[in-house]
Short mmCIF file of N, CA and C in Angstrom, two decimals:
data_model
loop_
_atom_site.label_atom_id
_atom_site.label_comp_id
_atom_site.label_asym_id
_atom_site.label_seq_id
_atom_site.Cartn_x
_atom_site.Cartn_y
_atom_site.Cartn_z
N PHE A 1 85.30 -118.49 -1.78
CA PHE A 1 86.04 -119.83 -2.10
C PHE A 1 85.79 -120.64 -3.11
N ASP A 2 86.72 -121.40 -3.62
CA ASP A 2 86.39 -121.95 -5.19
C ASP A 2 85.28 -123.26 -4.93
N LEU A 3 85.74 -123.98 -3.19
CA LEU A 3 84.29 -125.40 -2.95
C LEU A 3 83.87 -124.76 -1.63
N ILE A 4 82.44 -125.30 -1.80
CA ILE A 4 82.06 -124.72 0.32
C ILE A 4 81.09 -125.71 -0.45
N ILE A 5 81.16 -126.83 1.31
CA ILE A 5 80.45 -128.21 1.60
C ILE A 5 79.50 -127.39 2.99
N ALA A 6 78.60 -127.50 1.88
CA ALA A 6 76.92 -127.10 2.81
C ALA A 6 76.11 -128.37 3.42
N ASP A 7 76.62 -129.40 4.80
CA ASP A 7 76.36 -130.04 5.02
C ASP A 7 75.43 -129.89 6.22
N VAL A 8 73.49 -130.02 5.28
CA VAL A 8 73.23 -128.41 5.77
C VAL A 8 72.32 -129.62 7.04
N PRO A 9 71.54 -128.94 7.85
CA PRO A 9 70.77 -130.01 9.48
C PRO A 9 69.85 -130.15 8.44
N CYS A 10 69.01 -131.16 8.86
CA CYS A 10 67.56 -132.10 7.94
C CYS A 10 66.72 -133.03 9.26
N SER A 11 65.60 -133.56 8.35
CA SER A 11 65.33 -134.39 9.34
C SER A 11 66.07 -135.51 9.60
N GLY A 12 67.72 -136.14 9.20
CA GLY A 12 67.64 -137.19 9.41
C GLY A 12 67.32 -138.22 9.21
N SER A 13 66.40 -138.89 7.84
CA SER A 13 65.90 -139.64 7.85
C SER A 13 66.63 -140.81 7.48
N GLY A 14 68.07 -140.32 6.77
CA GLY A 14 68.89 -141.29 6.06
C GLY A 14 69.31 -142.44 7.52
N THR A 15 69.14 -141.72 8.31
CA THR A 15 69.88 -142.35 9.71
C THR A 15 68.79 -143.36 10.64
N TRP A 16 67.84 -143.40 10.14
CA TRP A 16 66.52 -144.61 10.61
C TRP A 16 66.71 -145.69 10.13
N ALA A 17 67.49 -146.52 9.49
CA ALA A 17 68.08 -147.88 9.47
C ALA A 17 68.93 -147.86 10.48
N ARG A 18 69.52 -147.03 11.26
CA ARG A 18 69.74 -147.63 12.31
C ARG A 18 69.78 -146.94 13.93
N SER A 19 68.75 -146.45 13.19
CA SER A 19 67.90 -146.23 14.72
C SER A 19 66.72 -145.50 14.60
N PRO A 20 65.79 -146.55 14.16
CA PRO A 20 64.29 -146.99 13.54
C PRO A 20 63.54 -145.84 15.27
N GLU A 21 64.12 -145.99 15.99
CA GLU A 21 63.44 -145.29 16.97
C GLU A 21 62.87 -143.91 17.28
N GLN A 22 63.86 -143.43 16.07
CA GLN A 22 63.74 -141.92 15.71
C GLN A 22 62.45 -141.20 14.06
N LEU A 23 62.54 -142.95 14.33
CA LEU A 23 61.23 -142.50 13.64
C LEU A 23 59.67 -142.36 14.08
N TYR A 24 59.58 -142.71 15.02
CA TYR A 24 58.54 -143.16 16.26
C TYR A 24 58.20 -141.40 17.01
N PHE A 25 59.47 -140.70 17.11
CA PHE A 25 59.74 -139.25 17.32
C PHE A 25 59.37 -137.83 16.94
N PHE A 26 59.64 -138.47 15.22
CA PHE A 26 59.55 -137.41 13.69
C PHE A 26 58.15 -136.51 14.26
N ASP A 27 58.58 -135.32 13.27
CA ASP A 27 57.31 -134.70 13.35
C ASP A 27 57.91 -133.76 12.16
N VAL A 28 56.50 -134.72 11.01
CA VAL A 28 55.87 -134.41 9.92
C VAL A 28 56.48 -132.97 9.67
N GLN A 29 55.89 -131.90 10.49
CA GLN A 29 55.72 -130.46 10.57
C GLN A 29 57.37 -129.94 10.40
N LYS A 30 58.94 -130.85 11.31
CA LYS A 30 60.11 -130.01 11.37
C LYS A 30 60.47 -130.29 9.62
N ILE A 31 59.43 -131.06 9.22
CA ILE A 31 60.24 -131.11 7.22
C ILE A 31 60.58 -129.59 7.54
N THR A 32 59.30 -128.54 7.32
CA THR A 32 59.00 -127.02 6.87
C THR A 32 60.28 -125.82 7.44
N THR A 33 60.52 -126.97 9.18
CA THR A 33 61.06 -126.43 9.40
C THR A 33 62.48 -126.20 8.98
N TYR A 34 63.15 -127.61 8.59
CA TYR A 34 63.78 -127.41 8.35
C TYR A 34 64.69 -127.46 6.71
N THR A 35 64.07 -127.12 6.02
CA THR A 35 64.00 -126.67 4.21
C THR A 35 63.87 -125.44 4.28
N GLN A 36 62.73 -124.41 4.88
CA GLN A 36 63.31 -123.33 5.32
C GLN A 36 64.88 -122.62 6.22
N LEU A 37 65.62 -123.93 7.10
CA LEU A 37 66.66 -123.40 7.51
C LEU A 37 67.57 -123.80 6.28
N GLN A 38 67.80 -125.01 5.58
CA GLN A 38 68.46 -125.07 4.08
C GLN A 38 68.51 -124.05 3.35
N GLN A 39 67.13 -123.22 2.67
CA GLN A 39 66.86 -122.73 2.09
C GLN A 39 67.71 -120.80 2.29
N ASP A 40 67.84 -120.90 3.79
CA ASP A 40 68.47 -119.79 3.75
C ASP A 40 69.99 -120.05 4.10
N ILE A 41 70.32 -121.43 4.52
CA ILE A 41 71.32 -121.18 4.69
C ILE A 41 72.40 -121.36 3.39
N VAL A 42 72.10 -121.82 2.37
CA VAL A 42 72.18 -121.63 0.48
C VAL A 42 72.12 -120.35 0.24
N ASN A 43 70.89 -119.91 0.31
CA ASN A 43 71.18 -118.57 -0.08
C ASN A 43 71.97 -117.60 0.63
N ASN A 44 72.54 -118.34 2.01
CA ASN A 44 73.65 -117.04 2.41
C ASN A 44 75.16 -117.41 1.53
N ILE A 45 75.54 -118.49 1.77
CA ILE A 45 76.54 -119.01 1.25
C ILE A 45 77.40 -118.80 -0.35
N VAL A 46 76.23 -118.66 -0.90
CA VAL A 46 76.44 -118.87 -2.69
C VAL A 46 77.52 -117.18 -3.04
N ALA A 47 76.99 -115.94 -2.27
CA ALA A 47 77.33 -115.19 -2.13
C ALA A 47 79.28 -115.56 -2.38
N TYR A 48 79.34 -115.82 -1.34
CA TYR A 48 81.00 -115.95 -0.96
C TYR A 48 81.38 -117.51 -1.68
N LEU A 49 80.48 -117.92 -2.64
CA LEU A 49 81.18 -118.80 -3.57
C LEU A 49 81.30 -118.37 -4.92
N ASN A 50 82.90 -118.43 -5.64
CA ASN A 50 83.69 -118.08 -6.50
C ASN A 50 82.58 -118.12 -7.66
N PRO A 51 82.21 -117.49 -9.01
CA PRO A 51 82.32 -117.54 -10.06
C PRO A 51 82.56 -119.34 -10.61
N GLY A 52 82.46 -120.25 -10.93
CA GLY A 52 83.21 -121.62 -11.57
C GLY A 52 83.26 -121.88 -9.95
N GLY A 53 82.99 -121.96 -8.54
CA GLY A 53 82.87 -122.61 -7.97
C GLY A 53 82.14 -123.47 -7.44
N LEU A 54 82.61 -124.49 -7.03
CA LEU A 54 81.73 -125.94 -6.49
C LEU A 54 80.51 -125.43 -4.78
N LEU A 55 79.45 -126.26 -5.10
CA LEU A 55 78.66 -126.16 -3.40
C LEU A 55 77.83 -127.57 -3.65
N LEU A 56 78.80 -127.96 -2.72
CA LEU A 56 78.30 -129.42 -2.06
C LEU A 56 77.42 -129.27 -1.92
N TYR A 57 75.95 -129.36 -2.00
CA TYR A 57 74.88 -129.77 -1.17
C TYR A 57 74.82 -131.25 -0.19
N ILE A 58 74.74 -131.18 1.10
CA ILE A 58 74.87 -133.09 1.14
C ILE A 58 73.88 -132.60 2.62
N THR A 59 72.82 -134.01 2.79
CA THR A 59 71.58 -134.39 3.56
C THR A 59 71.99 -135.61 4.08
N CYS A 60 71.68 -136.56 4.70
CA CYS A 60 71.16 -137.14 5.65
C CYS A 60 69.59 -137.64 5.61
N SER A 61 68.79 -137.22 4.18
CA SER A 61 67.57 -137.40 4.96
C SER A 61 67.69 -138.23 3.13
N VAL A 62 66.39 -138.95 3.46
CA VAL A 62 65.62 -139.54 2.14
C VAL A 62 64.58 -138.50 1.43
N PHE A 63 63.83 -137.79 1.79
CA PHE A 63 62.87 -136.69 1.70
C PHE A 63 63.25 -135.92 0.82
N GLN A 64 62.60 -136.25 -0.47
CA GLN A 64 62.68 -135.18 -1.84
C GLN A 64 62.09 -133.81 -1.28
N LYS A 65 61.64 -133.38 -0.52
CA LYS A 65 61.62 -132.36 -0.39
C LYS A 65 62.79 -131.98 0.43
N GLU A 66 63.56 -132.67 0.65
CA GLU A 66 64.82 -131.91 1.63
C GLU A 66 66.02 -131.89 0.44
N ASN A 67 65.68 -133.04 -0.26
CA ASN A 67 66.62 -133.18 -1.72
C ASN A 67 66.69 -132.95 -2.77
N GLU A 68 65.97 -133.42 -3.51
CA GLU A 68 65.45 -132.67 -5.03
C GLU A 68 64.99 -132.11 -5.25
N GLN A 69 63.49 -131.49 -4.44
CA GLN A 69 62.97 -130.40 -4.30
C GLN A 69 63.14 -129.43 -4.42
N GLN A 70 64.30 -129.38 -3.52
CA GLN A 70 65.65 -128.31 -2.61
C GLN A 70 66.12 -128.06 -3.46
N VAL A 71 67.09 -129.01 -4.19
CA VAL A 71 68.10 -128.43 -5.54
C VAL A 71 66.75 -127.58 -6.64
N GLN A 72 66.16 -128.07 -6.81
CA GLN A 72 65.33 -127.28 -7.47
C GLN A 72 65.11 -126.11 -7.30
N GLU A 73 64.65 -125.71 -5.84
CA GLU A 73 64.09 -124.43 -5.55
C GLU A 73 65.39 -123.78 -5.68
N PHE A 74 66.53 -124.18 -5.83
CA PHE A 74 67.70 -123.48 -5.52
C PHE A 74 67.78 -122.54 -7.03
N LEU A 75 67.58 -123.45 -7.77
CA LEU A 75 68.02 -123.14 -9.20
C LEU A 75 66.91 -122.29 -9.89
N GLN A 76 65.32 -122.21 -9.68
CA GLN A 76 65.00 -121.44 -9.70
C GLN A 76 65.14 -120.38 -9.67
N LYS A 77 65.52 -119.76 -7.93
CA LYS A 77 65.68 -118.81 -7.57
C LYS A 77 66.88 -118.10 -7.80
N HIS A 78 67.44 -118.82 -9.32
CA HIS A 78 67.99 -117.10 -9.90
C HIS A 78 69.65 -116.91 -8.49
N LEU A 79 70.14 -118.41 -8.34
CA LEU A 79 70.81 -118.45 -7.58
C LEU A 79 72.07 -118.23 -8.27
N SER A 80 72.64 -118.26 -9.49
CA SER A 80 73.40 -117.96 -10.01
C SER A 80 74.21 -119.45 -10.02
N LEU A 81 73.67 -120.90 -9.69
CA LEU A 81 73.98 -121.93 -9.88
C LEU A 81 73.26 -122.82 -10.98
N ARG A 82 74.05 -123.80 -11.77
CA ARG A 82 73.90 -125.22 -12.43
C ARG A 82 74.25 -126.29 -11.55
N LEU A 83 72.99 -127.44 -11.22
CA LEU A 83 73.02 -128.87 -11.33
C LEU A 83 74.12 -129.36 -11.87
N GLU A 84 75.66 -130.21 -11.45
CA GLU A 84 76.05 -130.84 -12.33
C GLU A 84 75.94 -132.40 -12.10
N GLN A 85 75.70 -132.97 -11.02
CA GLN A 85 75.33 -133.60 -10.26
C GLN A 85 74.67 -134.06 -9.82
N SER A 86 73.96 -135.23 -8.90
CA SER A 86 73.43 -135.30 -7.54
C SER A 86 72.69 -136.93 -7.30
N GLN A 87 73.58 -136.96 -6.16
CA GLN A 87 72.85 -139.00 -5.79
C GLN A 87 72.53 -139.61 -4.59
N PHE A 88 72.04 -140.51 -4.53
CA PHE A 88 71.82 -140.57 -3.32
C PHE A 88 72.88 -141.61 -3.33
N ILE A 89 73.40 -141.74 -1.77
CA ILE A 89 74.66 -142.50 -1.19
C ILE A 89 73.87 -143.61 -0.42
N ASN A 90 73.72 -145.12 -0.64
CA ASN A 90 73.30 -145.54 0.42
C ASN A 90 73.88 -146.99 0.91
N GLY A 91 74.50 -146.49 2.32
CA GLY A 91 75.35 -146.86 2.94
C GLY A 91 74.83 -147.68 4.13
N ILE A 92 73.68 -147.95 3.49
CA ILE A 92 72.91 -149.00 4.26
C ILE A 92 73.63 -151.07 4.51
N PRO A 93 73.98 -150.80 3.27
CA PRO A 93 74.25 -152.68 2.90
C PRO A 93 76.07 -152.54 3.87
N TYR A 94 76.36 -151.69 3.98
CA TYR A 94 77.70 -151.38 5.01
C TYR A 94 77.57 -150.76 6.09
N ALA A 95 76.25 -150.87 7.08
CA ALA A 95 76.05 -150.64 8.03
C ALA A 95 76.10 -149.15 8.69
N ALA A 96 75.66 -148.60 7.58
CA ALA A 96 75.94 -146.49 7.63
C ALA A 96 75.19 -146.17 7.35
N ASP A 97 74.99 -145.29 6.74
CA ASP A 97 74.16 -144.47 6.22
C ASP A 97 73.76 -144.05 5.61
N MET A 98 71.92 -143.59 4.85
CA MET A 98 71.91 -142.89 3.22
C MET A 98 71.70 -141.12 3.20
N MET A 99 72.78 -141.24 2.39
CA MET A 99 73.03 -139.52 2.06
C MET A 99 72.73 -139.08 1.19
N TYR A 100 72.26 -137.69 0.45
CA TYR A 100 72.07 -137.39 -0.93
C TYR A 100 73.37 -136.07 -0.92
N VAL A 101 73.72 -136.19 -2.45
CA VAL A 101 74.34 -134.80 -2.51
C VAL A 101 74.55 -134.78 -3.85
N ALA A 102 73.86 -133.02 -3.54
CA ALA A 102 74.11 -132.83 -5.27
C ALA A 102 75.30 -131.64 -5.26
N GLN A 103 75.51 -131.61 -6.23
CA GLN A 103 77.44 -131.28 -7.58
C GLN A 103 76.59 -130.29 -7.82
N LEU A 104 76.80 -128.35 -6.87
CA LEU A 104 76.10 -127.33 -8.37
C LEU A 104 77.29 -126.52 -8.28
N ARG A 105 77.98 -126.49 -9.18
CA ARG A 105 78.48 -125.02 -10.10
C ARG A 105 78.47 -123.90 -10.15
N LYS A 106 78.73 -122.67 -9.49
CA LYS A 106 77.80 -121.49 -9.47
C LYS A 106 78.77 -120.59 -11.03
N VAL A 107 77.71 -120.49 -11.94
CA VAL A 107 77.74 -120.24 -12.99
C VAL A 107 78.16 -118.23 -13.21
N ALA A 108 78.92 -117.45 -13.68
CA ALA A 108 79.29 -116.10 -13.84
C ALA A 108 78.09 -115.38 -14.45
N VAL A 109 77.60 -114.07 -13.80
CA VAL A 109 76.60 -113.38 -14.85
C VAL A 109 77.03 -112.23 -15.24
#
């Protein structure tokens, strides 16, 4: 594929502004479960991405461990990915959620 959108399972912490009760029920240990699942998903889908293709990695999390640290992990695992850009999207002023998006390009090996 030339484009894969990976809206991966995550803690959902970017939604807590509109559902703050979720913070009360959140188990911090779940972040480890989510990060492993995110890594497994990306490791599996990269094989289906054409050289030069884009991978959009998306979470609705505000935690670095699920976002920036994950992207660094993908880059260090030699998955033939190059980070082009990443950013948080702050939807809170619009009664929406926070999201993290990283645009990664698969380089030819």
